[in-house]
mmCIF file of C-alpha atoms in Angstrom:
data_model
loop_
_atom_site.group_PDB
_atom_site.id
_atom_site.type_symbol
_atom_site.label_atom_id
_atom_site.label_comp_id
_atom_site.label_asym_id
_atom_site.label_seq_id
_atom_site.Cartn_x
_atom_site.Cartn_y
_atom_site.Cartn_z
ATOM 1 C CA UNK J 21 64.867 77.883 42.182
ATOM 2 C CA UNK J 22 63.171 74.580 42.808
ATOM 3 C CA UNK J 23 63.544 72.079 45.612
ATOM 4 C CA UNK J 24 65.018 69.693 43.068
ATOM 5 C CA UNK J 25 67.755 72.210 42.191
ATOM 6 C CA UNK J 26 68.595 72.705 45.862
ATOM 7 C CA UNK J 27 68.764 68.944 46.427
ATOM 8 C CA UNK J 28 71.039 68.604 43.402
ATOM 9 C CA UNK J 29 73.374 71.176 44.966
ATOM 10 C CA UNK J 30 73.401 69.240 48.244
ATOM 11 C CA UNK J 31 74.137 66.012 46.365
ATOM 12 C CA UNK J 32 77.150 67.697 44.769
ATOM 13 C CA UNK J 33 78.439 68.696 48.199
ATOM 14 C CA UNK J 34 77.961 65.120 49.372
ATOM 15 C CA UNK J 35 79.841 63.767 46.351
ATOM 16 C CA UNK J 36 82.771 66.070 47.155
ATOM 17 C CA UNK J 37 82.814 65.300 50.873
ATOM 18 C CA UNK J 38 85.230 62.690 52.105
ATOM 19 C CA UNK J 39 82.462 60.298 53.096
ATOM 20 C CA UNK J 40 80.385 60.779 49.992
ATOM 21 C CA UNK J 41 82.913 59.918 47.284
ATOM 22 C CA UNK J 42 82.023 56.285 46.886
ATOM 23 C CA UNK J 43 78.347 56.711 45.843
ATOM 24 C CA UNK J 44 74.856 56.765 47.183
ATOM 25 C CA UNK J 45 73.497 60.172 48.257
ATOM 26 C CA UNK J 46 71.698 60.660 51.553
ATOM 27 C CA UNK J 47 71.539 56.942 52.450
ATOM 28 C CA UNK J 48 75.339 56.792 52.393
ATOM 29 C CA UNK J 49 75.583 59.947 54.493
ATOM 30 C CA UNK J 50 73.179 58.467 57.025
ATOM 31 C CA UNK J 51 74.986 55.118 57.193
ATOM 32 C CA UNK J 52 78.479 56.559 57.508
ATOM 33 C CA UNK J 53 78.062 59.408 59.934
ATOM 34 C CA UNK J 54 74.440 59.727 60.901
ATOM 35 C CA UNK J 55 73.480 62.689 58.727
ATOM 36 C CA UNK J 56 69.734 62.912 58.323
ATOM 37 C CA UNK J 57 69.094 65.239 55.394
ATOM 38 C CA UNK J 58 65.591 65.824 56.722
ATOM 39 C CA UNK J 59 66.799 66.816 60.217
ATOM 40 C CA UNK J 60 67.667 70.382 61.153
ATOM 41 C CA UNK J 61 70.365 70.546 63.861
ATOM 42 C CA UNK J 62 69.168 72.703 66.749
ATOM 43 C CA UNK J 63 71.145 75.125 68.916
ATOM 44 C CA UNK J 64 72.567 73.493 72.056
ATOM 45 C CA UNK J 65 73.495 74.913 75.439
ATOM 46 C CA UNK J 66 77.099 75.715 76.273
ATOM 47 C CA UNK J 67 79.684 78.014 74.743
ATOM 48 C CA UNK J 68 82.415 77.369 72.181
ATOM 49 C CA UNK J 69 85.079 79.354 70.383
ATOM 50 C CA UNK J 70 84.773 79.073 66.589
ATOM 51 C CA UNK J 71 87.668 77.709 64.546
ATOM 52 C CA UNK J 72 88.641 78.963 61.083
ATOM 53 C CA UNK J 73 86.020 77.833 58.605
ATOM 54 C CA UNK J 74 83.223 77.481 61.171
ATOM 55 C CA UNK J 75 79.797 78.415 59.866
ATOM 56 C CA UNK J 76 78.234 81.009 62.160
ATOM 57 C CA UNK J 77 74.779 82.556 62.282
ATOM 58 C CA UNK J 78 72.527 84.778 64.353
ATOM 59 C CA UNK J 79 68.740 85.001 64.576
ATOM 60 C CA UNK J 80 67.216 88.173 63.186
ATOM 61 C CA UNK J 81 63.508 87.579 63.678
ATOM 62 C CA UNK J 82 62.826 84.841 66.228
ATOM 63 C CA UNK J 83 63.940 82.018 63.887
ATOM 64 C CA UNK J 84 62.038 83.464 60.912
ATOM 65 C CA UNK J 85 65.196 85.057 59.469
ATOM 66 C CA UNK J 86 68.897 84.657 60.164
ATOM 67 C CA UNK J 87 72.255 86.072 59.081
ATOM 68 C CA UNK J 88 75.186 83.720 58.401
ATOM 69 C CA UNK J 89 78.863 83.939 57.647
ATOM 70 C CA UNK J 90 82.189 82.119 57.870
ATOM 71 C CA UNK J 91 84.590 82.578 60.768
ATOM 72 C CA UNK J 92 88.137 83.132 59.451
ATOM 73 C CA UNK J 93 90.072 83.474 62.717
ATOM 74 C CA UNK J 94 91.338 86.455 64.706
ATOM 75 C CA UNK J 95 87.799 87.327 65.803
ATOM 76 C CA UNK J 96 86.590 87.974 62.224
ATOM 77 C CA UNK J 97 83.485 86.768 60.366
ATOM 78 C CA UNK J 98 83.190 87.139 56.592
ATOM 79 C CA UNK J 99 79.647 87.708 55.345
ATOM 80 C CA UNK J 100 77.655 89.034 52.426
ATOM 81 C CA UNK J 101 75.922 92.252 53.420
ATOM 82 C CA UNK J 102 72.588 93.570 52.093
ATOM 83 C CA UNK J 103 74.371 96.116 49.892
ATOM 84 C CA UNK J 104 76.205 93.271 48.119
ATOM 85 C CA UNK J 105 79.576 93.882 49.756
ATOM 86 C CA UNK J 106 81.554 91.012 51.229
ATOM 87 C CA UNK J 107 83.207 92.144 54.438
ATOM 88 C CA UNK J 108 85.116 90.828 57.438
ATOM 89 C CA UNK J 109 83.635 91.977 60.724
ATOM 90 C CA UNK J 110 84.093 91.483 64.435
ATOM 91 C CA UNK J 111 81.183 89.592 66.039
ATOM 92 C CA UNK J 112 79.745 92.766 67.588
ATOM 93 C CA UNK J 113 79.638 94.340 64.118
ATOM 94 C CA UNK J 114 78.158 91.143 62.620
ATOM 95 C CA UNK J 115 75.072 91.539 64.838
ATOM 96 C CA UNK J 116 75.030 95.351 65.045
ATOM 97 C CA UNK J 117 71.668 96.828 64.074
ATOM 98 C CA UNK J 118 69.865 93.507 64.549
ATOM 99 C CA UNK J 119 67.834 92.128 67.457
ATOM 100 C CA UNK J 120 70.344 89.238 67.720
ATOM 101 C CA UNK J 121 71.860 88.545 71.117
ATOM 102 C CA UNK J 122 73.832 85.401 70.245
ATOM 103 C CA UNK J 123 75.978 83.970 67.477
ATOM 104 C CA UNK J 124 75.795 80.211 66.938
ATOM 105 C CA UNK J 125 78.783 78.133 65.775
ATOM 106 C CA UNK J 126 78.867 74.856 63.829
ATOM 107 C CA UNK J 127 79.850 72.041 66.214
ATOM 108 C CA UNK J 128 80.325 68.311 66.387
ATOM 109 C CA UNK J 129 79.218 67.445 69.889
ATOM 110 C CA UNK J 130 80.575 70.193 72.111
ATOM 111 C CA UNK J 131 83.531 71.090 69.851
ATOM 112 C CA UNK J 132 83.529 73.773 67.150
ATOM 113 C CA UNK J 133 84.201 72.470 63.641
ATOM 114 C CA UNK J 134 85.315 74.292 60.525
ATOM 115 C CA UNK J 135 87.190 73.939 57.273
ATOM 116 C CA UNK J 136 90.382 75.801 56.426
ATOM 117 C CA UNK J 137 89.263 75.631 52.760
ATOM 118 C CA UNK J 138 86.028 77.437 53.657
ATOM 119 C CA UNK J 139 87.979 80.054 55.610
ATOM 120 C CA UNK J 140 90.356 80.571 52.679
ATOM 121 C CA UNK J 141 87.468 80.909 50.205
ATOM 122 C CA UNK J 142 85.860 83.484 52.508
ATOM 123 C CA UNK J 143 89.131 85.435 52.872
ATOM 124 C CA UNK J 144 89.550 85.503 49.086
ATOM 125 C CA UNK J 145 86.136 87.171 48.674
ATOM 126 C CA UNK J 146 86.707 90.056 51.128
ATOM 127 C CA UNK J 147 86.319 93.367 49.298
ATOM 128 C CA UNK J 148 84.369 91.884 46.384
ATOM 129 C CA UNK J 149 80.679 92.348 45.623
ATOM 130 C CA UNK J 150 77.720 90.214 44.622
ATOM 131 C CA UNK J 151 74.273 91.125 43.350
ATOM 132 C CA UNK J 152 72.559 90.631 46.702
ATOM 133 C CA UNK J 153 68.983 89.391 46.562
ATOM 134 C CA UNK J 154 67.231 88.204 49.708
ATOM 135 C CA UNK J 155 65.644 85.291 47.796
ATOM 136 C CA UNK J 156 68.393 84.184 45.388
ATOM 137 C CA UNK J 157 71.824 85.514 46.392
ATOM 138 C CA UNK J 158 71.922 86.065 50.138
ATOM 139 C CA UNK J 159 74.289 85.477 53.070
ATOM 140 C CA UNK J 160 73.405 81.760 53.296
ATOM 141 C CA UNK J 161 74.139 81.355 49.589
ATOM 142 C CA UNK J 162 77.520 83.037 50.118
ATOM 143 C CA UNK J 163 78.312 80.922 53.215
ATOM 144 C CA UNK J 164 77.427 77.757 51.296
ATOM 145 C CA UNK J 165 79.765 78.871 48.490
ATOM 146 C CA UNK J 166 82.595 79.228 50.988
ATOM 147 C CA UNK J 167 81.823 75.814 52.439
ATOM 148 C CA UNK J 168 81.451 73.969 49.136
ATOM 149 C CA UNK J 169 83.313 76.045 46.541
ATOM 150 C CA UNK J 170 80.047 76.394 44.586
ATOM 151 C CA UNK J 171 79.060 80.076 44.598
ATOM 152 C CA UNK J 172 76.389 79.519 41.918
ATOM 153 C CA UNK J 173 74.258 77.050 43.890
ATOM 154 C CA UNK J 174 70.578 77.251 44.743
ATOM 155 C CA UNK J 175 71.225 77.071 48.495
ATOM 156 C CA UNK J 176 69.590 80.171 50.001
ATOM 157 C CA UNK J 177 68.122 79.076 53.340
ATOM 158 C CA UNK J 178 69.817 78.539 56.706
ATOM 159 C CA UNK J 179 68.309 75.062 56.964
ATOM 160 C CA UNK J 180 70.018 74.087 53.700
ATOM 161 C CA UNK J 181 73.300 75.573 54.958
ATOM 162 C CA UNK J 182 72.970 73.547 58.170
ATOM 163 C CA UNK J 183 72.493 70.334 56.175
ATOM 164 C CA UNK J 184 75.573 71.164 54.095
ATOM 165 C CA UNK J 185 77.444 71.809 57.365
ATOM 166 C CA UNK J 186 76.395 68.359 58.568
ATOM 167 C CA UNK J 187 77.805 66.788 55.412
ATOM 168 C CA UNK J 188 81.003 68.788 54.999
ATOM 169 C CA UNK J 189 81.930 69.587 58.607
ATOM 170 C CA UNK J 190 80.059 66.791 60.413
ATOM 171 C CA UNK J 191 78.258 69.520 62.398
ATOM 172 C CA UNK J 192 75.547 67.973 64.526
ATOM 173 C CA UNK J 193 74.874 70.886 66.860
ATOM 174 C CA UNK J 194 75.094 74.666 67.083
ATOM 175 C CA UNK J 195 76.512 76.279 70.214
ATOM 176 C CA UNK J 196 76.744 79.886 71.321
ATOM 177 C CA UNK J 197 79.957 81.820 70.962
ATOM 178 C CA UNK J 198 80.754 83.834 74.091
ATOM 179 C CA UNK J 199 82.291 86.678 72.089
ATOM 180 C CA UNK J 200 81.473 89.362 74.680
ATOM 181 C CA UNK J 201 83.727 87.972 77.420
#
């Protein structure tokens, strides 16, 4: 996978997004809704409840590694596991066995954002398997597939998934989910 391949995948997402249909790549995204493809949205303070199709993630190694998935409603997150299985889990199970304390949710301002299409794609994959590979077919790759419909992309890093979330969901921040209340 090259950077060029990953950028091509992001351009395809932009072309399919509502604001990207007319032309122009990242300049159009920046002009229309302030997406900076070189900016990585940071976690914000405050809690939110995810909505179906929200992208969610947790830190696994102090921002060196993360685990992501798609919230589908009813307290369930769909994610690709290390054994290649695609499962729906409660948030406590999503972070079980990791050092994670928080789950972050895609937001626009202080409001959770999601896509019913992404939630439906995630639901349709529950019980299936992929050939998991930490470098080429991981949880971020799966989450991007749910978000974009392209499960054969080169998107494999959380930063790339966050950029896609900016484009597709207009996510400009990531807020904690208070799932332990």
